[in-house]
Amino acid sequence: MGTLRVLPVMAAIGILALLVNPVCAKDELIVYSWWTAGGEADGLNALFSIFQEKYPQVSIINTTVAGGAGTNSKAVLKTRMLGGNPPDTFLVHAGSELIDTWVKTGFVEPITELWEKNGWYEVIPKALVDMVSYQGEIYAVPSDVHRGNLLWYNKKIFAQHNLQPPTTFDEFFAAADALSRKGITPLALASKNRWPLTHLFETVIVGVGGPDFYRDLFAGRIAWTDQKVKEALTILGSMLRYANTDHPALTWDQACARVVTGEAAMTIMGDWAKGYFTTIGAEPEVDYDIVPAPNNDGVFIAVTDTFVLAKNAPNRENGLRWLEVVGSLEGQNSFNPRKGSIPVRADSPHSIYDPLAVRTMEAFLRDAVVPSAAHSSAVSDAFVSAINDELGAFAVKQNVTYTAARLEQHARELGVR
Ligand code: GAL
């Protein structure tokens, strides 16, 4: 039979199959995230591979909107959810972003039974369980823990110029002066998607006030016009003077790249940076290394990504299967080494992680852990967006009193205080 004569027969069989089993025509898994950069996309793909091996008949629809920290993708997701077009599962930070934006509004399903079935209570630390719980139900599966408050530095540059990685603000500025004199940009910064300024700022808040001040400030117990906030803004302003002037044009990974190429000596970023460095062939402890951000020793700013089951998910069963992969030992240990993060499961072997990850695992157990504000765990998306805007303006004008007053005004208008 010639090809042309076979085609109608095949079409008829296809239509018949559709009539008999409509589900088989649309056996999909729709995953929504902002993971498009090197490292984060690789981690996601590793999870897809595991899923695909287990469920080869399912087509994975990887829906992404680029822009680190979800600054662009979150708005698109809201429109999609409000329009009644949910994905099956989506990426969301634990804490306020999950609970205030999605759980209280009824857009995600509780998955407490899935937690019980998979024994996750026994292996995931209580602090993380609390961050994904609301009124006795669990709503998400964490894929990772990132440390946000890390300073990344180019080892060769520091060795060449006989410099030690800075641990305090004074040491940071001394090193920055020395590097500037040599014509090297001390600090790589990206502010194209605004959030890296807030990311940097929250480390400065910790550095100035410590973990309790940080918690109280973001919980609304301290005014944004407090002297320590002004001090933090002043330090932020001084740091910006040592940063690349083209930061408004760069994404976080482009800024990180400069540390590896030697165009800049340091950057302050979460350890998704390591996932990215790996994809460009840079080696931890050889090409680059980490120390806590200045004055941040003993404090761990946690950024935790999770996946949820959307209410009215078009492929609910596959959404649940996806969550099982995310929370599985295999999923965690295939995802996290690529992503640059540490696994959330206590039963994960340390041996497959690089030395920086092992240090981060130890710090997570030892340090005062505070949730990131820049990544919407400590405060709502709306407040983070307002802080992003104010710090964007601050980067240009550097008016400390004005910015502190504006932040206080936003906190009051949004009911944070
Ligand atoms: C964070 C997220 C990380 C990483 C980073 C850059 O908000 O938690 O997983 O992807 O943004 O996109």
Tab-separated table of C-alpha atoms and ligand atoms in Angstrom:
chain	number	residue	atom	x	y	z
A	1	MET	CA	0.000	0.000	0.000
A	2	GLY	CA	1.441	3.433	-0.942
A	3	THR	CA	1.929	6.102	1.719
A	4	LEU	CA	-0.944	8.186	0.419
A	5	ARG	CA	-3.370	5.293	0.751
A	6	VAL	CA	-2.198	4.464	4.279
A	7	LEU	CA	-2.720	7.986	5.603
A	8	PRO	CA	-6.551	8.000	5.644
A	9	VAL	CA	-6.532	4.605	7.381
A	10	MET	CA	-4.170	5.930	10.055
A	11	ALA	CA	-6.293	9.034	10.488
A	12	ALA	CA	-9.388	6.872	10.951
A	13	ILE	CA	-7.621	4.752	13.585
A	14	GLY	CA	-6.535	7.954	15.336
A	15	ILE	CA	-10.084	9.319	15.409
A	16	LEU	CA	-11.381	5.989	16.662
A	17	ALA	CA	-8.816	5.984	19.461
A	18	LEU	CA	-9.916	9.475	20.418
A	19	LEU	CA	-13.560	8.420	20.569
A	20	VAL	CA	-12.868	5.305	22.597
A	21	ASN	CA	-10.455	6.929	25.041
A	22	PRO	CA	-10.483	10.720	24.988
A	23	VAL	CA	-7.919	10.819	27.823
A	24	CYS	CA	-5.175	9.248	25.749
A	25	ALA	CA	-5.300	12.174	23.363
A	26	LYS	CA	-4.327	14.583	26.096
A	27	ASP	CA	-2.069	12.774	28.479
A	28	GLU	CA	0.008	15.787	29.406
A	29	LEU	CA	1.817	17.355	32.288
A	30	ILE	CA	1.859	21.141	32.239
A	31	VAL	CA	4.622	22.576	34.427
A	32	TYR	CA	4.942	26.326	34.877
A	33	SER	CA	8.101	28.070	36.119
A	34	TRP	CA	10.675	30.782	35.431
A	35	TRP	CA	13.607	28.388	35.269
A	36	THR	CA	15.238	29.243	31.971
A	37	ALA	CA	18.824	30.168	32.916
A	38	GLY	CA	21.777	27.761	33.058
A	39	GLY	CA	21.631	25.579	36.158
A	40	GLU	CA	17.978	26.172	36.980
A	41	ALA	CA	16.855	24.896	33.550
A	42	ASP	CA	19.218	21.929	33.891
A	43	GLY	CA	17.740	21.018	37.260
A	44	LEU	CA	14.247	21.178	35.828
A	45	ASN	CA	15.252	19.004	32.880
A	46	ALA	CA	16.716	16.422	35.250
A	47	LEU	CA	13.312	16.168	36.937
A	48	PHE	CA	11.630	15.907	33.549
A	49	SER	CA	13.921	12.985	32.611
A	50	ILE	CA	12.946	11.075	35.745
A	51	PHE	CA	9.276	11.780	35.157
A	52	GLN	CA	9.514	10.774	31.517
A	53	GLU	CA	11.222	7.508	32.343
A	54	LYS	CA	8.437	6.616	34.765
A	55	TYR	CA	5.590	7.847	32.576
A	56	PRO	CA	6.776	7.655	28.965
A	57	GLN	CA	3.249	8.056	27.607
A	58	VAL	CA	2.862	11.555	29.100
A	59	SER	CA	3.865	14.640	27.090
A	60	ILE	CA	5.522	17.254	29.271
A	61	ILE	CA	4.599	20.823	28.440
A	62	ASN	CA	7.328	23.009	29.917
A	63	THR	CA	5.836	26.489	30.194
A	64	THR	CA	8.319	29.172	31.240
A	65	VAL	CA	8.450	32.942	31.432
A	66	ALA	CA	12.068	34.071	31.780
A	67	GLY	CA	13.309	36.526	34.393
A	68	GLY	CA	14.987	35.340	37.585
A	69	ALA	CA	13.043	35.071	40.831
A	70	GLY	CA	9.806	34.962	38.867
A	71	THR	CA	9.522	38.742	38.584
A	72	ASN	CA	7.990	38.442	35.113
A	73	SER	CA	6.448	35.013	35.316
A	74	LYS	CA	4.395	35.553	38.457
A	75	ALA	CA	2.251	38.249	36.821
A	76	VAL	CA	1.631	36.046	33.775
A	77	LEU	CA	0.691	33.146	36.036
A	78	LYS	CA	-1.844	35.286	37.907
A	79	THR	CA	-3.532	36.251	34.643
A	80	ARG	CA	-3.568	32.624	33.594
A	81	MET	CA	-5.044	31.406	36.882
A	82	LEU	CA	-7.669	34.141	36.967
A	83	GLY	CA	-8.559	33.323	33.352
A	84	GLY	CA	-9.337	29.710	34.320
A	85	ASN	CA	-6.369	28.278	32.443
A	86	PRO	CA	-4.220	26.706	35.165
A	87	PRO	CA	-1.152	24.584	34.511
A	88	ASP	CA	-1.093	21.289	36.443
A	89	THR	CA	1.692	22.414	38.720
A	90	PHE	CA	3.719	25.572	39.194
A	91	LEU	CA	6.805	26.877	40.917
A	92	VAL	CA	6.227	29.026	43.969
A	93	HIS	CA	8.362	30.102	46.931
A	94	ALA	CA	7.399	28.652	50.295
A	95	GLY	CA	6.037	31.072	52.880
A	96	SER	CA	4.058	34.181	52.026
A	97	GLU	CA	4.084	33.735	48.238
A	98	LEU	CA	2.570	30.263	48.573
A	99	ILE	CA	0.194	30.899	51.457
A	100	ASP	CA	-0.971	34.486	50.853
A	101	THR	CA	-1.010	34.537	47.066
A	102	TRP	CA	-2.238	31.033	46.271
A	103	VAL	CA	-3.537	29.081	49.282
A	104	LYS	CA	-5.746	31.667	50.975
A	105	THR	CA	-7.239	32.579	47.602
A	106	GLY	CA	-8.105	28.935	46.886
A	107	PHE	CA	-6.042	28.408	43.744
A	108	VAL	CA	-4.136	25.326	44.897
A	109	GLU	CA	-5.199	21.988	46.352
A	110	PRO	CA	-4.084	20.585	49.698
A	111	ILE	CA	-1.746	17.606	49.245
A	112	THR	CA	-1.533	16.398	52.844
A	113	GLU	CA	-2.402	12.827	51.830
A	114	LEU	CA	0.413	12.774	49.299
A	115	TRP	CA	2.822	13.801	52.084
A	116	GLU	CA	1.567	10.956	54.259
A	117	LYS	CA	1.731	8.421	51.434
A	118	ASN	CA	5.328	9.367	50.585
A	119	GLY	CA	6.593	9.588	54.158
A	120	TRP	CA	7.835	13.148	53.638
A	121	TYR	CA	7.052	14.166	57.222
A	122	GLU	CA	9.837	11.863	58.388
A	123	VAL	CA	12.552	13.280	56.159
A	124	ILE	CA	11.737	16.969	55.592
A	125	PRO	CA	12.610	19.379	58.449
A	126	LYS	CA	9.723	20.833	60.425
A	127	ALA	CA	10.735	24.424	59.593
A	128	LEU	CA	10.100	23.679	55.911
A	129	VAL	CA	6.887	21.778	56.630
A	130	ASP	CA	5.613	24.874	58.453
A	131	MET	CA	6.429	27.082	55.473
A	132	VAL	CA	4.170	25.018	53.183
A	133	SER	CA	1.319	24.491	55.659
A	134	TYR	CA	-1.853	26.398	56.353
A	135	GLN	CA	-4.544	25.532	58.876
A	136	GLY	CA	-3.395	21.942	59.261
A	137	GLU	CA	-3.073	21.125	55.554
A	138	ILE	CA	0.030	20.935	53.378
A	139	TYR	CA	0.047	22.664	50.020
A	140	ALA	CA	3.408	22.159	48.340
A	141	VAL	CA	6.469	19.960	47.925
A	142	PRO	CA	9.796	21.769	48.340
A	143	SER	CA	12.356	20.954	45.668
A	144	ASP	CA	15.334	22.638	47.313
A	145	VAL	CA	16.818	25.003	49.835
A	146	HIS	CA	19.016	27.786	48.471
A	147	ARG	CA	21.215	30.015	50.562
A	148	GLY	CA	20.636	33.589	49.441
A	149	ASN	CA	23.265	35.466	51.453
A	150	LEU	CA	26.484	34.350	49.809
A	151	LEU	CA	29.368	36.340	48.421
A	152	TRP	CA	30.988	34.695	45.384
A	153	TYR	CA	34.507	35.676	44.491
A	154	ASN	CA	37.016	34.977	41.755
A	155	LYS	CA	39.799	32.996	43.427
A	156	LYS	CA	42.517	33.953	40.942
A	157	ILE	CA	41.869	37.679	41.265
A	158	PHE	CA	41.926	37.504	45.045
A	159	ALA	CA	45.128	35.441	45.060
A	160	GLN	CA	46.827	37.640	42.458
A	161	HIS	CA	46.198	40.759	44.497
A	162	ASN	CA	46.873	39.140	47.818
A	163	LEU	CA	43.358	39.752	49.084
A	164	GLN	CA	41.243	37.788	51.536
A	165	PRO	CA	37.521	37.304	50.859
A	166	PRO	CA	35.724	39.929	52.960
A	167	THR	CA	33.679	38.857	55.971
A	168	THR	CA	32.638	42.284	57.294
A	169	PHE	CA	31.471	45.504	55.663
A	170	ASP	CA	34.808	47.160	56.481
A	171	GLU	CA	36.713	44.321	54.837
A	172	PHE	CA	34.372	44.455	51.857
A	173	PHE	CA	35.042	48.141	51.279
A	174	ALA	CA	38.796	47.730	51.838
A	175	ALA	CA	38.915	44.925	49.248
A	176	ALA	CA	36.678	46.924	46.909
A	177	ASP	CA	39.043	49.930	47.143
A	178	ALA	CA	42.058	47.760	46.432
A	179	LEU	CA	40.346	46.138	43.430
A	180	SER	CA	39.194	49.496	42.069
A	181	ARG	CA	42.751	50.803	42.214
A	182	LYS	CA	43.762	47.851	40.012
A	183	GLY	CA	41.023	48.685	37.520
A	184	ILE	CA	38.860	45.648	38.408
A	185	THR	CA	35.131	46.096	38.989
A	186	PRO	CA	34.712	44.951	42.604
A	187	LEU	CA	31.039	43.967	42.548
A	188	ALA	CA	29.039	42.419	39.705
A	189	LEU	CA	25.421	43.490	39.910
A	190	ALA	CA	22.339	42.867	37.758
A	191	SER	CA	19.165	44.869	38.129
A	192	LYS	CA	17.365	44.249	34.846
A	193	ASN	CA	14.592	42.396	36.634
A	194	ARG	CA	14.922	44.639	39.718
A	195	TRP	CA	14.971	41.866	42.349
A	196	PRO	CA	18.774	41.494	42.692
A	197	LEU	CA	18.860	44.912	44.387
A	198	THR	CA	16.379	43.705	46.988
A	199	HIS	CA	18.333	40.471	47.239
A	200	LEU	CA	21.506	42.438	48.015
A	201	PHE	CA	19.652	44.759	50.368
A	202	GLU	CA	18.259	41.974	52.545
A	203	THR	CA	21.786	40.709	53.156
A	204	VAL	CA	22.774	44.229	54.217
A	205	ILE	CA	19.767	44.359	56.588
A	206	VAL	CA	21.008	41.144	58.218
A	207	GLY	CA	24.538	42.518	58.265
A	208	VAL	CA	23.472	45.687	60.043
A	209	GLY	CA	20.802	44.375	62.389
A	210	GLY	CA	21.243	40.605	62.723
A	211	PRO	CA	18.555	37.910	62.344
A	212	ASP	CA	16.109	39.195	64.973
A	213	PHE	CA	16.078	42.699	63.544
A	214	TYR	CA	15.582	41.212	60.063
A	215	ARG	CA	12.631	39.099	61.228
A	216	ASP	CA	11.044	41.979	63.135
A	217	LEU	CA	11.449	44.424	60.288
A	218	PHE	CA	9.845	42.194	57.673
A	219	ALA	CA	7.130	41.098	60.104
A	220	GLY	CA	6.167	44.764	60.530
A	221	ARG	CA	7.300	45.139	64.133
A	222	ILE	CA	9.929	47.761	63.300
A	223	ALA	CA	9.474	50.944	61.280
A	224	TRP	CA	11.229	51.273	57.948
A	225	THR	CA	12.353	54.693	59.096
A	226	ASP	CA	14.402	53.025	61.850
A	227	GLN	CA	17.997	54.187	62.069
A	228	LYS	CA	19.266	50.705	61.174
A	229	VAL	CA	17.304	50.664	57.923
A	230	LYS	CA	18.851	54.024	57.051
A	231	GLU	CA	22.253	52.643	57.900
A	232	ALA	CA	21.573	49.652	55.640
A	233	LEU	CA	20.501	51.962	52.800
A	234	THR	CA	23.667	54.017	53.247
A	235	ILE	CA	25.803	50.857	53.015
A	236	LEU	CA	23.809	49.678	49.993
A	237	GLY	CA	24.483	53.055	48.344
A	238	SER	CA	28.219	52.708	49.012
A	239	MET	CA	28.223	49.172	47.585
A	240	LEU	CA	26.515	50.392	44.427
A	241	ARG	CA	29.408	52.761	43.834
A	242	TYR	CA	31.643	49.698	43.436
A	243	ALA	CA	29.293	47.912	41.024
A	244	ASN	CA	29.295	47.809	37.224
A	245	THR	CA	27.377	50.822	35.913
A	246	ASP	CA	25.520	48.769	33.302
A	247	HIS	CA	23.682	46.753	35.978
A	248	PRO	CA	20.214	47.865	34.767
A	249	ALA	CA	20.913	45.997	31.514
A	250	LEU	CA	22.029	42.700	33.044
A	251	THR	CA	20.237	39.574	34.232
A	252	TRP	CA	21.518	37.744	37.322
A	253	ASP	CA	23.375	35.112	35.329
A	254	GLN	CA	25.055	37.718	33.116
A	255	ALA	CA	26.356	39.462	36.233
A	256	CYS	CA	27.563	36.127	37.657
A	257	ALA	CA	29.406	35.387	34.410
A	258	ARG	CA	31.570	38.458	34.998
A	259	VAL	CA	32.956	36.971	38.197
A	260	VAL	CA	34.112	33.903	36.299
A	261	THR	CA	35.553	35.817	33.340
A	262	GLY	CA	37.377	38.138	35.735
A	263	GLU	CA	35.572	41.283	34.588
A	264	ALA	CA	34.415	41.613	38.188
A	265	ALA	CA	35.798	40.167	41.402
A	266	MET	CA	32.696	39.463	43.526
A	267	THR	CA	28.935	39.208	43.480
A	268	ILE	CA	26.294	38.628	46.141
A	269	MET	CA	23.750	36.074	44.968
A	270	GLY	CA	21.961	32.884	45.953
A	271	ASP	CA	23.569	29.561	45.171
A	272	TRP	CA	21.605	29.092	41.959
A	273	ALA	CA	24.739	30.993	40.831
A	274	LYS	CA	26.679	27.751	41.339
A	275	GLY	CA	24.241	25.867	39.099
A	276	TYR	CA	24.936	28.493	36.463
A	277	PHE	CA	28.731	28.434	36.997
A	278	THR	CA	28.731	24.683	36.455
A	279	THR	CA	27.084	25.095	33.057
A	280	ILE	CA	29.869	27.448	31.930
A	281	GLY	CA	32.571	25.084	33.129
A	282	ALA	CA	33.705	26.970	36.249
A	283	GLU	CA	34.777	24.851	39.192
A	284	PRO	CA	33.997	25.495	42.847
A	285	GLU	CA	37.044	26.030	45.086
A	286	VAL	CA	39.201	26.347	41.959
A	287	ASP	CA	37.787	29.194	39.892
A	288	TYR	CA	35.503	30.653	42.516
A	289	ASP	CA	34.532	30.228	46.132
A	290	ILE	CA	31.989	31.485	48.641
A	291	VAL	CA	31.842	33.196	52.012
A	292	PRO	CA	28.738	34.506	53.753
A	293	ALA	CA	27.787	38.016	52.601
A	294	PRO	CA	29.492	40.738	54.713
A	295	ASN	CA	28.517	40.537	58.409
A	296	ASN	CA	26.193	37.596	57.613
A	297	ASP	CA	28.160	34.805	59.256
A	298	GLY	CA	25.857	32.644	61.394
A	299	VAL	CA	22.714	33.668	59.499
A	300	PHE	CA	21.232	31.639	56.646
A	301	ILE	CA	18.785	33.460	54.381
A	302	ALA	CA	16.715	30.607	52.982
A	303	VAL	CA	15.115	30.645	49.544
A	304	THR	CA	12.936	27.584	49.093
A	305	ASP	CA	11.307	26.609	45.831
A	306	THR	CA	8.245	24.395	45.869
A	307	PHE	CA	5.734	22.911	43.459
A	308	VAL	CA	1.988	22.845	43.974
A	309	LEU	CA	-1.057	21.133	42.522
A	310	ALA	CA	-3.231	23.771	40.860
A	311	LYS	CA	-6.951	23.631	41.544
A	312	ASN	CA	-8.750	22.395	38.410
A	313	ALA	CA	-5.461	21.102	37.025
A	314	PRO	CA	-6.223	19.766	33.532
A	315	ASN	CA	-4.120	16.635	34.218
A	316	ARG	CA	-4.533	16.254	37.962
A	317	GLU	CA	-3.162	12.722	38.122
A	318	ASN	CA	0.009	13.714	36.312
A	319	GLY	CA	0.330	16.772	38.556
A	320	LEU	CA	0.355	14.463	41.577
A	321	ARG	CA	2.875	12.169	39.892
A	322	TRP	CA	5.097	15.195	39.245
A	323	LEU	CA	4.981	16.200	42.903
A	324	GLU	CA	6.019	12.672	43.867
A	325	VAL	CA	9.042	12.943	41.592
A	326	VAL	CA	9.969	16.343	43.069
A	327	GLY	CA	9.851	14.997	46.626
A	328	SER	CA	11.523	11.651	45.872
A	329	LEU	CA	15.090	10.877	46.885
A	330	GLU	CA	15.992	10.352	43.246
A	331	GLY	CA	14.375	13.622	42.205
A	332	GLN	CA	16.047	15.650	44.965
A	333	ASN	CA	19.497	14.263	44.293
A	334	SER	CA	19.331	14.614	40.582
A	335	PHE	CA	17.860	18.123	40.724
A	336	ASN	CA	19.830	19.830	43.504
A	337	PRO	CA	23.408	19.205	42.313
A	338	ARG	CA	22.444	20.833	39.004
A	339	LYS	CA	20.467	23.637	40.576
A	340	GLY	CA	23.222	24.606	43.041
A	341	SER	CA	20.936	24.119	46.040
A	342	ILE	CA	20.835	21.589	48.859
A	343	PRO	CA	18.231	18.825	49.121
A	344	VAL	CA	15.353	19.182	51.569
A	345	ARG	CA	15.443	15.508	52.522
A	346	ALA	CA	17.534	14.601	55.552
A	347	ASP	CA	18.205	11.140	54.060
A	348	SER	CA	20.138	12.541	51.066
A	349	PRO	CA	23.764	11.383	50.873
A	350	HIS	CA	26.345	14.174	51.189
A	351	SER	CA	28.799	12.302	48.975
A	352	ILE	CA	27.204	13.347	45.682
A	353	TYR	CA	27.346	17.063	46.548
A	354	ASP	CA	30.229	19.437	45.910
A	355	PRO	CA	32.147	20.893	48.883
A	356	LEU	CA	30.282	24.215	48.710
A	357	ALA	CA	26.954	22.415	48.996
A	358	VAL	CA	28.265	20.417	51.948
A	359	ARG	CA	29.282	23.663	53.680
A	360	THR	CA	25.814	25.026	52.970
A	361	MET	CA	24.165	21.888	54.400
A	362	GLU	CA	26.182	22.352	57.589
A	363	ALA	CA	25.329	26.049	57.758
A	364	PHE	CA	21.625	25.249	57.343
A	365	LEU	CA	21.736	23.029	60.431
A	366	ARG	CA	23.939	25.382	62.467
A	367	ASP	CA	22.909	28.950	61.557
A	368	ALA	CA	19.940	31.134	62.415
A	369	VAL	CA	17.682	30.462	59.416
A	370	VAL	CA	15.535	33.362	58.215
A	371	PRO	CA	13.218	33.291	55.186
A	372	SER	CA	14.140	35.487	52.238
A	373	ALA	CA	12.085	38.636	51.732
A	374	ALA	CA	13.405	39.343	48.232
A	375	HIS	CA	12.048	35.952	47.159
A	376	SER	CA	8.648	36.511	48.779
A	377	SER	CA	8.908	34.025	51.630
A	378	ALA	CA	9.006	36.562	54.460
A	379	VAL	CA	6.692	39.131	52.868
A	380	SER	CA	3.971	39.263	50.242
A	381	ASP	CA	4.568	39.543	46.507
A	382	ALA	CA	2.995	43.005	46.579
A	383	PHE	CA	5.380	44.311	49.213
A	384	VAL	CA	8.425	42.790	47.485
A	385	SER	CA	7.373	44.438	44.265
A	386	ALA	CA	7.123	47.806	46.063
A	387	ILE	CA	10.578	47.313	47.624
A	388	ASN	CA	11.991	46.386	44.200
A	389	ASP	CA	10.610	49.625	42.761
A	390	GLU	CA	11.881	51.814	45.596
A	391	LEU	CA	15.350	50.294	45.481
A	392	GLY	CA	15.420	50.741	41.710
A	393	ALA	CA	14.782	54.441	42.278
A	394	PHE	CA	17.276	54.487	45.152
A	395	ALA	CA	20.002	53.111	42.864
A	396	VAL	CA	19.647	56.262	40.768
A	397	LYS	CA	19.032	58.964	43.388
A	398	GLN	CA	20.437	57.446	46.585
A	399	ASN	CA	18.205	59.468	48.869
A	400	VAL	CA	18.270	57.494	52.135
A	401	THR	CA	15.634	59.460	54.070
A	402	TYR	CA	13.211	59.541	51.166
A	403	THR	CA	13.568	55.801	50.421
A	404	ALA	CA	13.126	54.825	54.077
A	405	ALA	CA	9.962	56.953	54.264
A	406	ARG	CA	8.599	55.449	51.045
A	407	LEU	CA	9.234	51.903	52.297
A	408	GLU	CA	7.408	52.725	55.509
A	409	GLN	CA	4.507	54.137	53.501
A	410	HIS	CA	4.260	50.965	51.381
A	411	ALA	CA	4.422	48.790	54.517
A	412	ARG	CA	1.497	50.708	56.002
A	413	GLU	CA	-0.566	50.803	52.812
A	414	LEU	CA	-0.141	47.070	52.295
A	415	GLY	CA	-1.025	46.284	55.885
A	416	VAL	CA	2.431	44.971	56.722
A	417	ARG	CA	2.565	47.349	59.686
B	1	GAL	C1	14.852	32.447	42.906
B	1	GAL	C2	14.522	31.000	42.886
B	1	GAL	C3	15.708	30.214	42.510
B	1	GAL	C4	16.405	30.768	41.269
B	1	GAL	C5	16.453	32.284	41.243
B	1	GAL	C6	16.856	32.879	39.917
B	1	GAL	O1	13.729	33.185	43.246
B	1	GAL	O2	14.090	30.605	44.156
B	1	GAL	O3	15.329	28.894	42.322
B	1	GAL	O4	15.866	30.238	40.169
B	1	GAL	O5	15.262	32.846	41.623
B	1	GAL	O6	15.892	32.644	38.943
